[in-house]
Amino acid sequence: MTNPSGTQRPSSAAFLLAQVGSHAARKFAERLAPLRLSPPHAGILGVLRKSGGLSQQGLAQVLHMHPSGLVAIIDELQERGLVKRQDRLDDRRTYELHLTDKGQAALRDIGRVGQEHSESLCAALSPREREQLTGFLQRIADEQGLTPGVHPGFSRLGRQKRRC
């Protein structure tokens, strides 16, 4: 942004967060593409790893999205052998989603890509500055009530498809 005197004005913190966040999301998607994975795939696999098995309804609740918006993504992950649907032991009318060995391997690849992405994105910062930035961003995320480890974009996934 340039002011009338021609000098550069600093952007607001909110704008810079949005700008860097959008850039980071696009670059992460590009880095995942060779693995034939998308950011929603990565997010779902990560939640399933931490959960040890969730119903589709439970997963939708964690991701703050409508369960119907999740069906196609889970079907795709199952077709690719990354996730399996398994009957619940205590209620055979319901199934749980679990990672397969192939899904665990995909998560290792996602972790490697994520680390490379973080290194590239934060290359201008020293290790100490990266630690400080992470702390500041975590404080903001906590104060805003964001769910740890869940991208807020999931809440828009189901709605986008229904509008078309």
CSV table of C-alpha atoms in Angstrom, one decimal:
chain,number,residue,atom,x,y,z
A,1,MET,CA,0.0,0.0,0.0
A,2,THR,CA,1.4,3.4,-1.0
A,3,ASN,CA,0.4,6.6,0.6
A,4,PRO,CA,0.1,10.0,-1.2
A,5,SER,CA,3.8,10.8,-0.6
A,6,GLY,CA,4.8,7.6,-2.4
A,7,THR,CA,6.2,5.8,0.6
A,8,GLN,CA,5.1,2.3,1.5
A,9,ARG,CA,2.5,2.1,4.4
A,10,PRO,CA,2.6,-1.0,6.6
A,11,SER,CA,-0.3,-3.4,6.2
A,12,SER,CA,-2.5,-4.3,9.2
A,13,ALA,CA,-1.7,-7.5,11.1
A,14,ALA,CA,-5.1,-8.9,10.1
A,15,PHE,CA,-4.5,-8.3,6.4
A,16,LEU,CA,-1.0,-9.8,6.5
A,17,LEU,CA,-2.3,-12.8,8.4
A,18,ALA,CA,-5.0,-13.3,5.7
A,19,GLN,CA,-2.5,-12.7,2.9
A,20,VAL,CA,0.1,-15.1,4.2
A,21,GLY,CA,-2.5,-17.6,5.2
A,22,SER,CA,-4.0,-17.7,1.7
A,23,HIS,CA,-0.5,-18.0,0.2
A,24,ALA,CA,0.5,-20.7,2.6
A,25,ALA,CA,-2.7,-22.7,1.9
A,26,ARG,CA,-2.2,-22.5,-1.9
A,27,LYS,CA,1.5,-23.5,-1.6
A,28,PHE,CA,0.6,-26.4,0.7
A,29,ALA,CA,-1.9,-27.7,-1.8
A,30,GLU,CA,0.7,-27.5,-4.5
A,31,ARG,CA,3.2,-29.4,-2.4
A,32,LEU,CA,0.6,-32.1,-1.7
A,33,ALA,CA,-0.5,-32.5,-5.3
A,34,PRO,CA,2.4,-34.9,-6.3
A,35,LEU,CA,1.1,-37.2,-3.6
A,36,ARG,CA,-2.4,-37.0,-5.1
A,37,LEU,CA,-3.7,-35.5,-1.9
A,38,SER,CA,-5.4,-32.3,-1.0
A,39,PRO,CA,-5.4,-30.2,2.2
A,40,PRO,CA,-8.8,-31.7,3.2
A,41,HIS,CA,-7.4,-35.2,2.8
A,42,ALA,CA,-4.4,-34.3,5.0
A,43,GLY,CA,-6.6,-32.7,7.6
A,44,ILE,CA,-9.0,-35.7,7.8
A,45,LEU,CA,-6.1,-38.2,8.0
A,46,GLY,CA,-4.5,-36.2,10.7
A,47,VAL,CA,-7.7,-36.1,12.8
A,48,LEU,CA,-8.3,-39.9,12.3
A,49,ARG,CA,-4.7,-40.6,13.5
A,50,LYS,CA,-5.3,-38.7,16.7
A,51,SER,CA,-8.8,-40.1,17.3
A,52,GLY,CA,-8.1,-43.9,17.0
A,53,GLY,CA,-11.4,-44.3,15.2
A,54,LEU,CA,-14.4,-42.0,14.8
A,55,SER,CA,-17.8,-42.3,13.3
A,56,GLN,CA,-18.5,-40.2,10.2
A,57,GLN,CA,-20.8,-38.1,12.3
A,58,GLY,CA,-18.1,-37.7,15.0
A,59,LEU,CA,-15.5,-36.7,12.4
A,60,ALA,CA,-17.9,-34.1,11.0
A,61,GLN,CA,-18.4,-32.7,14.4
A,62,VAL,CA,-14.7,-32.4,15.0
A,63,LEU,CA,-14.3,-30.7,11.6
A,64,HIS,CA,-17.3,-28.4,12.2
A,65,MET,CA,-18.9,-29.5,8.9
A,66,HIS,CA,-22.1,-31.1,7.8
A,67,PRO,CA,-21.8,-34.9,7.6
A,68,SER,CA,-23.1,-35.1,4.0
A,69,GLY,CA,-20.2,-32.9,2.9
A,70,LEU,CA,-17.8,-35.5,4.2
A,71,VAL,CA,-19.2,-38.5,2.3
A,72,ALA,CA,-17.5,-38.0,-1.0
A,73,ILE,CA,-14.1,-37.3,0.6
A,74,ILE,CA,-14.3,-40.4,2.9
A,75,ASP,CA,-15.4,-42.5,-0.1
A,76,GLU,CA,-12.4,-41.3,-2.1
A,77,LEU,CA,-10.0,-42.0,0.8
A,78,GLN,CA,-11.5,-45.5,1.2
A,79,GLU,CA,-11.2,-46.2,-2.5
A,80,ARG,CA,-7.5,-45.2,-2.4
A,81,GLY,CA,-7.0,-47.6,0.6
A,82,LEU,CA,-6.1,-44.9,3.0
A,83,VAL,CA,-9.1,-45.2,5.3
A,84,LYS,CA,-11.4,-48.1,6.2
A,85,ARG,CA,-14.9,-48.2,7.6
A,86,GLN,CA,-15.1,-50.7,10.4
A,87,ASP,CA,-18.2,-51.9,12.4
A,88,ARG,CA,-18.2,-50.6,16.0
A,89,LEU,CA,-17.9,-53.4,18.5
A,90,ASP,CA,-20.5,-51.9,20.8
A,91,ASP,CA,-23.0,-50.9,18.0
A,92,ARG,CA,-23.0,-52.8,14.7
A,93,ARG,CA,-25.4,-50.2,13.2
A,94,THR,CA,-22.6,-47.7,13.2
A,95,TYR,CA,-19.1,-47.9,11.8
A,96,GLU,CA,-15.9,-46.1,12.7
A,97,LEU,CA,-13.3,-44.7,10.3
A,98,HIS,CA,-9.8,-45.9,10.8
A,99,LEU,CA,-6.5,-45.3,9.0
A,100,THR,CA,-5.0,-48.2,7.1
A,101,ASP,CA,-1.3,-48.9,6.9
A,102,LYS,CA,-1.3,-47.1,3.6
A,103,GLY,CA,-3.0,-44.1,5.3
A,104,GLN,CA,-0.3,-44.1,8.0
A,105,ALA,CA,2.3,-44.0,5.3
A,106,ALA,CA,0.5,-41.1,3.6
A,107,LEU,CA,0.6,-39.3,6.9
A,108,ARG,CA,4.3,-39.7,7.1
A,109,ASP,CA,4.6,-38.2,3.6
A,110,ILE,CA,2.2,-35.4,4.6
A,111,GLY,CA,4.4,-34.7,7.7
A,112,ARG,CA,7.5,-34.5,5.5
A,113,VAL,CA,5.8,-32.1,3.1
A,114,GLY,CA,4.4,-30.1,6.0
A,115,GLN,CA,7.9,-29.7,7.4
A,116,GLU,CA,9.4,-28.7,4.0
A,117,HIS,CA,6.5,-26.2,3.6
A,118,SER,CA,7.0,-24.7,7.0
A,119,GLU,CA,10.8,-24.4,6.4
A,120,SER,CA,10.2,-22.7,3.1
A,121,LEU,CA,7.4,-20.4,4.3
A,122,CYS,CA,9.4,-19.2,7.3
A,123,ALA,CA,12.8,-19.1,5.6
A,124,ALA,CA,13.1,-15.3,6.4
A,125,LEU,CA,12.9,-16.0,10.2
A,126,SER,CA,15.5,-17.3,12.6
A,127,PRO,CA,14.6,-20.3,14.7
A,128,ARG,CA,13.9,-18.0,17.7
A,129,GLU,CA,11.6,-15.8,15.6
A,130,ARG,CA,9.8,-18.9,14.3
A,131,GLU,CA,9.2,-20.0,17.8
A,132,GLN,CA,7.9,-16.5,18.8
A,133,LEU,CA,5.7,-16.3,15.8
A,134,THR,CA,4.2,-19.7,16.5
A,135,GLY,CA,3.5,-18.6,20.1
A,136,PHE,CA,1.8,-15.4,19.0
A,137,LEU,CA,-0.3,-17.2,16.4
A,138,GLN,CA,-1.3,-19.9,19.0
A,139,ARG,CA,-2.4,-17.2,21.4
A,140,ILE,CA,-4.5,-15.6,18.7
A,141,ALA,CA,-6.0,-18.9,17.7
A,142,ASP,CA,-6.8,-19.8,21.3
A,143,GLU,CA,-8.4,-16.4,22.0
A,144,GLN,CA,-10.5,-16.7,18.8
A,145,GLY,CA,-11.7,-20.1,19.9
A,146,LEU,CA,-10.3,-22.1,17.0
A,147,THR,CA,-10.2,-25.8,17.3
A,148,PRO,CA,-6.6,-27.0,17.6
A,149,GLY,CA,-5.4,-28.9,14.5
A,150,VAL,CA,-8.6,-28.2,12.5
A,151,HIS,CA,-8.6,-25.8,9.6
A,152,PRO,CA,-11.7,-23.5,9.7
A,153,GLY,CA,-12.1,-24.1,5.9
A,154,PHE,CA,-13.7,-27.5,6.6
A,155,SER,CA,-16.9,-25.7,7.7
A,156,ARG,CA,-17.3,-24.4,4.1
A,157,LEU,CA,-16.7,-27.7,2.3
A,158,GLY,CA,-20.2,-29.2,2.4
A,159,ARG,CA,-21.9,-25.8,1.8
A,160,GLN,CA,-19.9,-25.2,-1.4
A,161,LYS,CA,-21.0,-28.4,-3.0
A,162,ARG,CA,-24.7,-27.8,-2.1
A,163,ARG,CA,-24.8,-24.3,-3.7
A,164,CYS,CA,-23.8,-25.6,-7.1
